[in-house]
Amino acid sequence: MTTLDSKVPSGPLETKWDRHRFSEKLVSPNNKRRIKIIVVGTGLAGASAASTLGQLGYEVECFCFQDSPRRAHSIAAQGGINAAKNYQDDGDSVARLFYDTIKGGDFRSREANVYRLAQVSTQIIDQCVALGVPFAREYGGQLANRSFGGVQVSRTFYCRGQTGQQLLLGAYSALCWQIERGQVTMRPRTEMLDLIVVDGHARGIVVRDLVSGHVTAHTAHAVVLATGGYSNVYYLSTNASGSNVTATYRAWKQGAAFANPSFTQIHPTAIPPSETHQAKLTLMSESLRNDGRLWVPKVPSGRRPPNDIPSSERDYFLERRYPQFGNLVPRDVASRAVKTLCDEGRGVGPGGHGVYLDFTDVIEQQGLDVVRERYGNLFDMYQRITGEDAYRVPMRIYPAPHYTMGGLWVDYNLMSTIPGLFVIGEANFADHGANRLGASSLMQGLADGYFILPYTIGHYLATTKITPIAEYHRESREALERVASRVTKLLGGQGRRTAASFHREVGRILWDHCGMARCEGGLKRTLQSIPALREEFWRDVAVPGSGETFNQELEYAGRVADFLEFAELICHDALHREESCGAHFREEHQTPDGEPKRDDTRFSHVAAWEYRENGPPILHKEPLTFEFVQPTARSYE
Amino acid sequence: MKFTLKIWRQQGPDDKGRFVTYQAHEVSPDMSFLEMLDSVNQGLIVKGEEPVAFEHDCREGICGSCSLVINGVPHGPERGIATCQLYMRRFSDGATITIEPWRARAFPIIKDLVVDRRALDRVMQAGGYISVNTGGAVDGNVVLIGKDQAETAMDAASCIGCGACVAACKNASAMLFVAAKVSHLASLPQGKPERTRRVTAMMEAMDREGFGACGNQYECEAVCPKSISVRFIATLNREYLRAGVVESGAPTVPEAPHAESD
Amino acid sequence: MASGETAVSSCKNRGMMRLFNHFQTSLDSKVVVALTGLGLAGFVVFHMLGNLQVFEGAEALNSYAAFLRDMPILLWTTRLGLLSIVALHIGLAIQLTLHNRRARPVAYAVREYRKASLASRTMAVTGSVLLLFIVFHLLHLTAGVVDTSFPDRLDLQGHRDVYGKVVHAFRNPLFVALYLAGQFVLGLHLSHAVSSSLQTLGFEHAALNRLFKAAGPVIALLVVLGNMAIILAVFLGVVRT
């Protein structure tokens, strides 16, 4: 039976973290080198955690499925990283970053966690500068900031449009140092396929070497999962093709609670899918909405070129519905508006999946050169992908699944419901509530990895008696067998359908019924159709090749198999939450003019789901209490 | 559109490898090159054949996974992009396209078009970092860095580590890769204290891994998805020469007092 | 912390090693090839300038040759110096070429160059041809063993008649063709070599990069034009005995 104890320290918000750190037990330096920690994933959270733990003196074994730790998907983050430095003296503070994040998350996150995040945000910037991250600078040599994601202060630090890349390369270089020192053993091209739990404690993982196909058990004193988000469950998303849910999902099946799995952020400005073979959606920076105007024809006009449609026949729908914020409403609001229009058949482009993002006015007012300087690289990227010149023809955009706020449930110490299993970065559920603000994911990943986990894991290791176990311990053998039999099962079929076709199908179902808008009927139908699809998968999937070699299709099929199970969990969560909050929009719960209606009396809680072998998952609720801020309605009208 | 593909197939590092010809039918000009390969692979899987192994992940030109030599050019005919950003409208209908893996001794083939690029990681581990501990860093604005200097560092730092420079180089040299990292760190004040050791160690590592030497032909720059300039190679050379002078004339480094018996 | 400090303290040893044994990495070898190459390029330039005295008539050239020969110590020091530079240049270039060949054991089936110049792609070939040409040139005009039809004789001042020898040589269309071909190869080699050496030695400056890039082709062109002027002037009868 899972119990949810958030372990949030009592007392004033501002000093919780400091007092907590002081009360934590420490591991003596001599003992650290006898303690082994497994870190899975090398994105911002994983790489920063592994390098810091190695630097502290622990023996770290670090795994990633990519060919190099530097390729983890954090690398693709464009915009920037928030920090409450208040370098611009524009009224920013830890308290304001805290409040913006809590409010942006629609009051579905823990106050103490978010406050701590805002507190350590400033340290992150200093640390990254020390590591040689080439942040943008002013002429005077100070760090530059920009405002991002509709907040009123400039607190976003950036490296051109490649902030995630530079932050990850910083963490990766720190990791390289620890590898060179022998503190971290790096195992690239190795995928975690199961968790080893001994006497209720996480003690290791089972991995498959993706080159040799060998399946091995690795044991340790504690396991850290930093395996990212699962937007790829929707098939088309902004995630990398390798991003998957397998590690966290397998941990769930071993007893870790999964929190708020249905909270998925749909980013409004992606390039629309153009044809059925499309494998991913490419994000265009949110900053485009600063100058571009979104519109659709008032009446569907078929293939009529957009420039032939006079402005009287255009519906600038965001400006019409939200005159205050116009085209700059938050991501979820914009995405939903676009989807509603497209569902009404008013979308433009192939399949009606898209709306225009028009720069004609700003080009007329400020000149082509200004627009070119501001967005040139984005327009180039758009042209490369679509073959269209956005300086002359309006862009088409469409929402895309982007970031998952849900993840494994963790307490204030970032430990899951399985003692010894820590979860950091996007893989946990902790800090973003029901919706994440722009430039906050990089902040959270590095906060967890550099500054939070290294403290909290020490306390666990210092206070828990951990007896050594052999790699062929009974639980290890069982986990190895689970993995081996699954590999055999995947390869054994005589099917005729590709794993991708199943992936596309489950993604389509989720997108339609558990995407930007959800309703009871649709979710219930989905909960019936997914098991049927899953059965068909196991009956009819074709996985060629063998398990003893490099076999990308086998890797992929295994991930799809997990998505096919996990999709159900998402729907259970979405079905239970009979309110609209943040990225979660239930059609039954909206105001007459289509605005989301939150229900704080019934749903001010974290929904943490426990796995049950036969039957639906069990819901546990961690109540969210707000001592320091008052939940208010998120209104953008 | 349709294409004839001549694709390098190789079971593993010990296999000799050979070209196999495939037909790609019903290719849309809006497909990316990798999506075109996806669709070929889907056809192979349905027929029970093993799909062509190729590397890919972010598919937006930043992770550096994709690594195909297309008609003799790493990342294909367009400049300043990775393979994943190449679209089929760039090719003429009915064309024959030859696809090969990165070829270098330092990049052994794992399977088909997938190579092992860990050599680049090992070069990084030799010194491509600033050894500072987590925590205790001074405020980010304490050391001022001019905008131009920061921009230069960023130009160099934008390397995605794909290895196209190695693939394109006649000598399979990793100089542009090493140059990008060394120049990035050497151009920032934070990277200065270790610049001598870094450049020597990384150059030695590059040789050790079996990469060739730079021939100053600049093919690397021409195929680099981030168009990283070869002037950074000159910077690397200068750093290296400086290190040689500094190292041979430097006074003995005093042993730092040890806080622990480690 | 231990490993970090070991690495730092080994720095000094490594530096000493590099000072005495300058071939620790391929880049060390490249630097030496660049330095020796620039030295040889310098020699080629002076060689050409000296020989241009052919246009001033027999007396000038012959007394220039005699001036050089009158200082045997300097002459032989220079000759031995040049020889060792050449040996170093060639030895290391061969070593580097082999090192580079090893770096790509399997060639591409299809190869398309985007930027590499013809000169840069043929350095090993032009270098080898150049070596043969120099050997031939020394045997021909210095040792005089290739063509014995011109007797070693003195001019009116009692100097060896180098002028006459040159004029005699370049009356022969076969030698003219050989020397012109040699110039072509020399020009090709130099056009990449000089700028490439500057790059290897770390010459990089935003405002001067174009100069560094142009240095190779410009010097190559000057040397080739100068040398060709001598050959053709003789062949076309502008310079005669």
PDB file of C-alpha atoms in Angstrom, chain B residues 30-256:
ATOM      1  CA  ASP B  30       7.676  17.526 -48.112  1.00  0.00           C
ATOM      2  CA  MET B  31       9.220  14.462 -46.533  1.00  0.00           C
ATOM      3  CA  SER B  32      12.473  14.850 -44.721  1.00  0.00           C
ATOM      4  CA  PHE B  33      15.311  12.637 -45.857  1.00  0.00           C
ATOM      5  CA  LEU B  34      15.011  10.577 -42.686  1.00  0.00           C
ATOM      6  CA  GLU B  35      11.245  10.215 -43.111  1.00  0.00           C
ATOM      7  CA  MET B  36      11.920   8.890 -46.588  1.00  0.00           C
ATOM      8  CA  LEU B  37      14.256   6.300 -45.027  1.00  0.00           C
ATOM      9  CA  ASP B  38      11.579   5.590 -42.381  1.00  0.00           C
ATOM     10  CA  SER B  39       9.116   4.725 -45.086  1.00  0.00           C
ATOM     11  CA  VAL B  40      11.624   2.460 -46.851  1.00  0.00           C
ATOM     12  CA  ASN B  41      12.203   0.740 -43.519  1.00  0.00           C
ATOM     13  CA  GLN B  42       8.491   0.296 -42.866  1.00  0.00           C
ATOM     14  CA  GLY B  43       8.294  -1.535 -46.170  1.00  0.00           C
ATOM     15  CA  LEU B  44      11.231  -3.758 -45.217  1.00  0.00           C
ATOM     16  CA  ILE B  45       9.777  -4.617 -41.808  1.00  0.00           C
ATOM     17  CA  VAL B  46       6.456  -5.648 -43.289  1.00  0.00           C
ATOM     18  CA  LYS B  47       8.353  -7.923 -45.658  1.00  0.00           C
ATOM     19  CA  GLY B  48      10.145  -9.442 -42.654  1.00  0.00           C
ATOM     20  CA  GLU B  49      13.492  -7.961 -43.611  1.00  0.00           C
ATOM     21  CA  GLU B  50      15.766  -6.066 -41.289  1.00  0.00           C
ATOM     22  CA  PRO B  51      15.372  -2.315 -41.644  1.00  0.00           C
ATOM     23  CA  VAL B  52      18.340  -0.109 -42.442  1.00  0.00           C
ATOM     24  CA  ALA B  53      19.950   1.021 -39.209  1.00  0.00           C
ATOM     25  CA  PHE B  54      20.628   4.749 -39.083  1.00  0.00           C
ATOM     26  CA  GLU B  55      21.055   7.185 -36.240  1.00  0.00           C
ATOM     27  CA  HIS B  56      18.497   9.867 -35.440  1.00  0.00           C
ATOM     28  CA  ASP B  57      16.949  11.472 -32.410  1.00  0.00           C
ATOM     29  CA  CYS B  58      15.840  15.107 -32.149  1.00  0.00           C
ATOM     30  CA  ARG B  59      15.209  15.505 -35.872  1.00  0.00           C
ATOM     31  CA  GLU B  60      15.647  19.228 -35.660  1.00  0.00           C
ATOM     32  CA  GLY B  61      19.359  19.576 -36.200  1.00  0.00           C
ATOM     33  CA  ILE B  62      20.675  19.995 -32.681  1.00  0.00           C
ATOM     34  CA  CYS B  63      21.358  16.609 -31.059  1.00  0.00           C
ATOM     35  CA  GLY B  64      23.981  15.624 -33.613  1.00  0.00           C
ATOM     36  CA  SER B  65      22.830  12.010 -33.909  1.00  0.00           C
ATOM     37  CA  CYS B  66      22.131  11.844 -37.610  1.00  0.00           C
ATOM     38  CA  SER B  67      25.164  10.987 -39.652  1.00  0.00           C
ATOM     39  CA  LEU B  68      24.736  10.078 -43.295  1.00  0.00           C
ATOM     40  CA  VAL B  69      27.068  10.696 -46.193  1.00  0.00           C
ATOM     41  CA  ILE B  70      24.701  11.451 -49.050  1.00  0.00           C
ATOM     42  CA  ASN B  71      26.133  11.337 -52.557  1.00  0.00           C
ATOM     43  CA  GLY B  72      29.609  11.799 -51.171  1.00  0.00           C
ATOM     44  CA  VAL B  73      28.856  14.721 -48.858  1.00  0.00           C
ATOM     45  CA  PRO B  74      28.281  14.402 -45.099  1.00  0.00           C
ATOM     46  CA  HIS B  75      24.750  15.636 -44.277  1.00  0.00           C
ATOM     47  CA  GLY B  76      23.991  15.936 -47.975  1.00  0.00           C
ATOM     48  CA  PRO B  77      23.911  18.663 -50.582  1.00  0.00           C
ATOM     49  CA  GLU B  78      22.584  21.583 -48.555  1.00  0.00           C
ATOM     50  CA  ARG B  79      24.868  23.760 -46.456  1.00  0.00           C
ATOM     51  CA  GLY B  80      24.612  24.467 -42.763  1.00  0.00           C
ATOM     52  CA  ILE B  81      22.179  21.702 -41.846  1.00  0.00           C
ATOM     53  CA  ALA B  82      22.202  18.221 -40.384  1.00  0.00           C
ATOM     54  CA  THR B  83      20.831  15.243 -42.311  1.00  0.00           C
ATOM     55  CA  CYS B  84      17.525  15.437 -40.442  1.00  0.00           C
ATOM     56  CA  GLN B  85      16.912  18.932 -41.829  1.00  0.00           C
ATOM     57  CA  LEU B  86      17.270  17.829 -45.427  1.00  0.00           C
ATOM     58  CA  TYR B  87      14.023  17.565 -47.409  1.00  0.00           C
ATOM     59  CA  MET B  88      13.302  15.492 -50.466  1.00  0.00           C
ATOM     60  CA  ARG B  89      12.283  18.488 -52.555  1.00  0.00           C
ATOM     61  CA  ARG B  90      16.028  19.164 -52.740  1.00  0.00           C
ATOM     62  CA  PHE B  91      16.435  16.117 -55.014  1.00  0.00           C
ATOM     63  CA  SER B  92      15.207  15.647 -58.545  1.00  0.00           C
ATOM     64  CA  ASP B  93      12.593  13.004 -59.163  1.00  0.00           C
ATOM     65  CA  GLY B  94      13.988   9.657 -60.227  1.00  0.00           C
ATOM     66  CA  ALA B  95      17.502  10.381 -58.956  1.00  0.00           C
ATOM     67  CA  THR B  96      19.860   7.752 -57.619  1.00  0.00           C
ATOM     68  CA  ILE B  97      21.078   8.550 -54.124  1.00  0.00           C
ATOM     69  CA  THR B  98      24.091   6.886 -52.522  1.00  0.00           C
ATOM     70  CA  ILE B  99      24.047   6.699 -48.730  1.00  0.00           C
ATOM     71  CA  GLU B 100      27.143   5.772 -46.737  1.00  0.00           C
ATOM     72  CA  PRO B 101      28.129   5.934 -43.088  1.00  0.00           C
ATOM     73  CA  TRP B 102      30.770   8.247 -41.625  1.00  0.00           C
ATOM     74  CA  ARG B 103      34.029   6.510 -42.516  1.00  0.00           C
ATOM     75  CA  ALA B 104      36.976   6.824 -40.163  1.00  0.00           C
ATOM     76  CA  ARG B 105      39.145   4.492 -38.186  1.00  0.00           C
ATOM     77  CA  ALA B 106      38.094   6.307 -35.024  1.00  0.00           C
ATOM     78  CA  PHE B 107      34.416   5.644 -35.866  1.00  0.00           C
ATOM     79  CA  PRO B 108      34.005   1.874 -36.213  1.00  0.00           C
ATOM     80  CA  ILE B 109      30.758   0.837 -37.848  1.00  0.00           C
ATOM     81  CA  ILE B 110      28.223  -0.691 -35.478  1.00  0.00           C
ATOM     82  CA  LYS B 111      25.659  -1.581 -38.087  1.00  0.00           C
ATOM     83  CA  ASP B 112      24.725  -0.311 -41.549  1.00  0.00           C
ATOM     84  CA  LEU B 113      24.895   3.475 -41.282  1.00  0.00           C
ATOM     85  CA  VAL B 114      25.442   3.658 -37.519  1.00  0.00           C
ATOM     86  CA  VAL B 115      28.958   4.311 -36.268  1.00  0.00           C
ATOM     87  CA  ASP B 116      30.523   4.439 -32.825  1.00  0.00           C
ATOM     88  CA  ARG B 117      31.502   8.026 -32.060  1.00  0.00           C
ATOM     89  CA  ARG B 118      32.634   7.549 -28.475  1.00  0.00           C
ATOM     90  CA  ALA B 119      36.102   8.657 -29.552  1.00  0.00           C
ATOM     91  CA  LEU B 120      34.762  12.214 -29.530  1.00  0.00           C
ATOM     92  CA  ASP B 121      33.551  11.778 -25.951  1.00  0.00           C
ATOM     93  CA  ARG B 122      36.947  10.492 -24.916  1.00  0.00           C
ATOM     94  CA  VAL B 123      38.622  13.528 -26.461  1.00  0.00           C
ATOM     95  CA  MET B 124      36.257  15.657 -24.385  1.00  0.00           C
ATOM     96  CA  GLN B 125      37.033  13.683 -21.262  1.00  0.00           C
ATOM     97  CA  ALA B 126      40.724  14.363 -21.779  1.00  0.00           C
ATOM     98  CA  GLY B 127      40.204  18.024 -21.034  1.00  0.00           C
ATOM     99  CA  GLY B 128      37.113  19.570 -22.621  1.00  0.00           C
ATOM    100  CA  TYR B 129      35.821  20.984 -19.354  1.00  0.00           C
ATOM    101  CA  ILE B 130      36.416  23.541 -16.668  1.00  0.00           C
ATOM    102  CA  SER B 131      37.031  21.706 -13.424  1.00  0.00           C
ATOM    103  CA  VAL B 132      34.880  23.607 -10.980  1.00  0.00           C
ATOM    104  CA  ASN B 133      32.875  22.014  -8.235  1.00  0.00           C
ATOM    105  CA  THR B 134      29.150  22.415  -7.991  1.00  0.00           C
ATOM    106  CA  GLY B 135      28.280  25.161  -5.581  1.00  0.00           C
ATOM    107  CA  GLY B 136      30.288  28.108  -4.452  1.00  0.00           C
ATOM    108  CA  ALA B 137      30.478  29.741  -7.861  1.00  0.00           C
ATOM    109  CA  VAL B 138      30.707  33.512  -7.729  1.00  0.00           C
ATOM    110  CA  ASP B 139      27.837  35.607  -9.017  1.00  0.00           C
ATOM    111  CA  GLY B 140      27.529  35.381 -12.786  1.00  0.00           C
ATOM    112  CA  ASN B 141      28.096  39.117 -13.199  1.00  0.00           C
ATOM    113  CA  VAL B 142      31.286  39.295 -11.160  1.00  0.00           C
ATOM    114  CA  VAL B 143      33.468  38.562 -14.161  1.00  0.00           C
ATOM    115  CA  LEU B 144      32.431  40.768 -17.036  1.00  0.00           C
ATOM    116  CA  ILE B 145      32.651  39.278 -20.494  1.00  0.00           C
ATOM    117  CA  GLY B 146      32.390  41.561 -23.502  1.00  0.00           C
ATOM    118  CA  LYS B 147      29.595  40.912 -25.932  1.00  0.00           C
ATOM    119  CA  ASP B 148      31.997  40.171 -28.788  1.00  0.00           C
ATOM    120  CA  GLN B 149      33.935  37.753 -26.666  1.00  0.00           C
ATOM    121  CA  ALA B 150      30.747  35.988 -25.587  1.00  0.00           C
ATOM    122  CA  GLU B 151      29.587  35.828 -29.186  1.00  0.00           C
ATOM    123  CA  THR B 152      32.873  34.285 -30.305  1.00  0.00           C
ATOM    124  CA  ALA B 153      32.628  31.717 -27.543  1.00  0.00           C
ATOM    125  CA  MET B 154      29.069  30.957 -28.597  1.00  0.00           C
ATOM    126  CA  ASP B 155      30.100  30.622 -32.273  1.00  0.00           C
ATOM    127  CA  ALA B 156      32.546  27.931 -31.248  1.00  0.00           C
ATOM    128  CA  ALA B 157      30.293  26.353 -28.634  1.00  0.00           C
ATOM    129  CA  SER B 158      27.477  25.731 -31.087  1.00  0.00           C
ATOM    130  CA  CYS B 159      29.181  22.496 -32.241  1.00  0.00           C
ATOM    131  CA  ILE B 160      26.692  19.626 -32.096  1.00  0.00           C
ATOM    132  CA  GLY B 161      29.339  16.908 -32.001  1.00  0.00           C
ATOM    133  CA  CYS B 162      27.971  15.044 -35.004  1.00  0.00           C
ATOM    134  CA  GLY B 163      31.394  14.240 -36.443  1.00  0.00           C
ATOM    135  CA  ALA B 164      30.639  15.471 -39.972  1.00  0.00           C
ATOM    136  CA  CYS B 165      33.983  17.303 -39.873  1.00  0.00           C
ATOM    137  CA  VAL B 166      35.721  13.967 -39.401  1.00  0.00           C
ATOM    138  CA  ALA B 167      33.613  12.345 -42.091  1.00  0.00           C
ATOM    139  CA  ALA B 168      34.389  15.069 -44.608  1.00  0.00           C
ATOM    140  CA  CYS B 169      38.073  15.404 -43.865  1.00  0.00           C
ATOM    141  CA  LYS B 170      40.408  13.644 -46.270  1.00  0.00           C
ATOM    142  CA  ASN B 171      42.460  12.684 -43.227  1.00  0.00           C
ATOM    143  CA  ALA B 172      39.482  11.887 -40.961  1.00  0.00           C
ATOM    144  CA  SER B 173      40.776  14.520 -38.603  1.00  0.00           C
ATOM    145  CA  ALA B 174      38.718  15.809 -35.676  1.00  0.00           C
ATOM    146  CA  MET B 175      40.455  19.179 -35.662  1.00  0.00           C
ATOM    147  CA  LEU B 176      37.338  21.281 -36.140  1.00  0.00           C
ATOM    148  CA  PHE B 177      35.638  19.470 -33.267  1.00  0.00           C
ATOM    149  CA  VAL B 178      38.612  19.928 -30.942  1.00  0.00           C
ATOM    150  CA  ALA B 179      39.090  23.488 -32.175  1.00  0.00           C
ATOM    151  CA  ALA B 180      35.486  24.370 -31.393  1.00  0.00           C
ATOM    152  CA  LYS B 181      35.768  23.159 -27.813  1.00  0.00           C
ATOM    153  CA  VAL B 182      39.222  24.562 -27.139  1.00  0.00           C
ATOM    154  CA  SER B 183      38.318  27.943 -28.663  1.00  0.00           C
ATOM    155  CA  HIS B 184      35.034  28.120 -26.765  1.00  0.00           C
ATOM    156  CA  LEU B 185      36.718  27.625 -23.402  1.00  0.00           C
ATOM    157  CA  ALA B 186      39.888  29.546 -24.217  1.00  0.00           C
ATOM    158  CA  SER B 187      37.905  32.615 -25.194  1.00  0.00           C
ATOM    159  CA  LEU B 188      36.199  32.847 -21.802  1.00  0.00           C
ATOM    160  CA  PRO B 189      37.956  34.020 -18.643  1.00  0.00           C
ATOM    161  CA  GLN B 190      36.622  30.979 -16.789  1.00  0.00           C
ATOM    162  CA  GLY B 191      38.460  28.692 -19.177  1.00  0.00           C
ATOM    163  CA  LYS B 192      41.813  30.419 -18.924  1.00  0.00           C
ATOM    164  CA  PRO B 193      43.358  28.706 -15.871  1.00  0.00           C
ATOM    165  CA  GLU B 194      43.320  25.293 -17.524  1.00  0.00           C
ATOM    166  CA  ARG B 195      43.950  26.303 -21.100  1.00  0.00           C
ATOM    167  CA  THR B 196      47.488  24.933 -21.230  1.00  0.00           C
ATOM    168  CA  ARG B 197      46.676  21.503 -19.952  1.00  0.00           C
ATOM    169  CA  ARG B 198      43.405  21.332 -21.871  1.00  0.00           C
ATOM    170  CA  VAL B 199      44.770  21.917 -25.341  1.00  0.00           C
ATOM    171  CA  THR B 200      47.697  19.533 -24.939  1.00  0.00           C
ATOM    172  CA  ALA B 201      45.593  16.772 -23.451  1.00  0.00           C
ATOM    173  CA  MET B 202      42.870  17.084 -26.086  1.00  0.00           C
ATOM    174  CA  MET B 203      45.351  17.068 -28.948  1.00  0.00           C
ATOM    175  CA  GLU B 204      47.062  13.991 -27.552  1.00  0.00           C
ATOM    176  CA  ALA B 205      43.689  12.325 -27.144  1.00  0.00           C
ATOM    177  CA  MET B 206      42.766  13.132 -30.722  1.00  0.00           C
ATOM    178  CA  ASP B 207      45.882  11.354 -31.983  1.00  0.00           C
ATOM    179  CA  ARG B 208      45.390   8.459 -29.607  1.00  0.00           C
ATOM    180  CA  GLU B 209      41.884   7.855 -30.925  1.00  0.00           C
ATOM    181  CA  GLY B 210      43.195   7.412 -34.455  1.00  0.00           C
ATOM    182  CA  PHE B 211      41.995  10.624 -36.056  1.00  0.00           C
ATOM    183  CA  GLY B 212      44.235  12.065 -38.743  1.00  0.00           C
ATOM    184  CA  ALA B 213      45.934  15.459 -38.785  1.00  0.00           C
ATOM    185  CA  CYS B 214      44.471  18.603 -40.289  1.00  0.00           C
ATOM    186  CA  GLY B 215      45.314  19.240 -43.931  1.00  0.00           C
ATOM    187  CA  ASN B 216      43.845  22.758 -43.904  1.00  0.00           C
ATOM    188  CA  GLN B 217      41.491  21.867 -46.720  1.00  0.00           C
ATOM    189  CA  TYR B 218      38.449  23.191 -44.869  1.00  0.00           C
ATOM    190  CA  GLU B 219      36.003  20.557 -46.073  1.00  0.00           C
ATOM    191  CA  CYS B 220      34.962  20.363 -42.424  1.00  0.00           C
ATOM    192  CA  GLU B 221      33.688  23.909 -42.385  1.00  0.00           C
ATOM    193  CA  ALA B 222      31.791  23.344 -45.625  1.00  0.00           C
ATOM    194  CA  VAL B 223      29.793  20.415 -44.229  1.00  0.00           C
ATOM    195  CA  CYS B 224      29.448  21.564 -40.609  1.00  0.00           C
ATOM    196  CA  PRO B 225      25.733  21.806 -39.754  1.00  0.00           C
ATOM    197  CA  LYS B 226      26.546  24.843 -37.623  1.00  0.00           C
ATOM    198  CA  SER B 227      29.021  26.290 -40.164  1.00  0.00           C
ATOM    199  CA  ILE B 228      31.724  26.532 -37.522  1.00  0.00           C
ATOM    200  CA  SER B 229      34.611  28.518 -38.918  1.00  0.00           C
ATOM    201  CA  VAL B 230      38.040  27.023 -39.524  1.00  0.00           C
ATOM    202  CA  ARG B 231      39.525  30.115 -37.980  1.00  0.00           C
ATOM    203  CA  PHE B 232      38.963  28.262 -34.711  1.00  0.00           C
ATOM    204  CA  ILE B 233      41.482  25.695 -35.955  1.00  0.00           C
ATOM    205  CA  ALA B 234      44.041  28.495 -36.148  1.00  0.00           C
ATOM    206  CA  THR B 235      43.031  29.464 -32.618  1.00  0.00           C
ATOM    207  CA  LEU B 236      43.555  25.880 -31.522  1.00  0.00           C
ATOM    208  CA  ASN B 237      46.973  25.801 -33.182  1.00  0.00           C
ATOM    209  CA  ARG B 238      47.932  29.011 -31.465  1.00  0.00           C
ATOM    210  CA  GLU B 239      46.720  27.724 -28.116  1.00  0.00           C
ATOM    211  CA  TYR B 240      48.754  24.590 -28.670  1.00  0.00           C
ATOM    212  CA  LEU B 241      51.921  26.445 -29.580  1.00  0.00           C
ATOM    213  CA  ARG B 242      51.439  28.708 -26.597  1.00  0.00           C
ATOM    214  CA  ALA B 243      51.009  25.653 -24.396  1.00  0.00           C
ATOM    215  CA  GLY B 244      54.264  24.216 -25.704  1.00  0.00           C
ATOM    216  CA  VAL B 245      56.119  27.377 -24.786  1.00  0.00           C
ATOM    217  CA  VAL B 246      54.407  27.751 -21.421  1.00  0.00           C
ATOM    218  CA  GLU B 247      54.818  24.111 -20.479  1.00  0.00           C
ATOM    219  CA  SER B 248      58.499  23.915 -21.242  1.00  0.00           C
ATOM    220  CA  GLY B 249      59.258  27.112 -19.382  1.00  0.00           C
ATOM    221  CA  ALA B 250      56.805  26.909 -16.497  1.00  0.00           C
ATOM    222  CA  PRO B 251      58.078  26.607 -12.957  1.00  0.00           C
ATOM    223  CA  THR B 252      57.215  23.390 -11.187  1.00  0.00           C
ATOM    224  CA  VAL B 253      53.634  23.395 -10.019  1.00  0.00           C
ATOM    225  CA  PRO B 254      53.715  23.176  -6.244  1.00  0.00           C
ATOM    226  CA  GLU B 255      51.745  20.289  -4.834  1.00  0.00           C
ATOM    227  CA  ALA B 256      48.466  21.607  -3.527  1.00  0.00           C
TER     228      ALA B 256
END
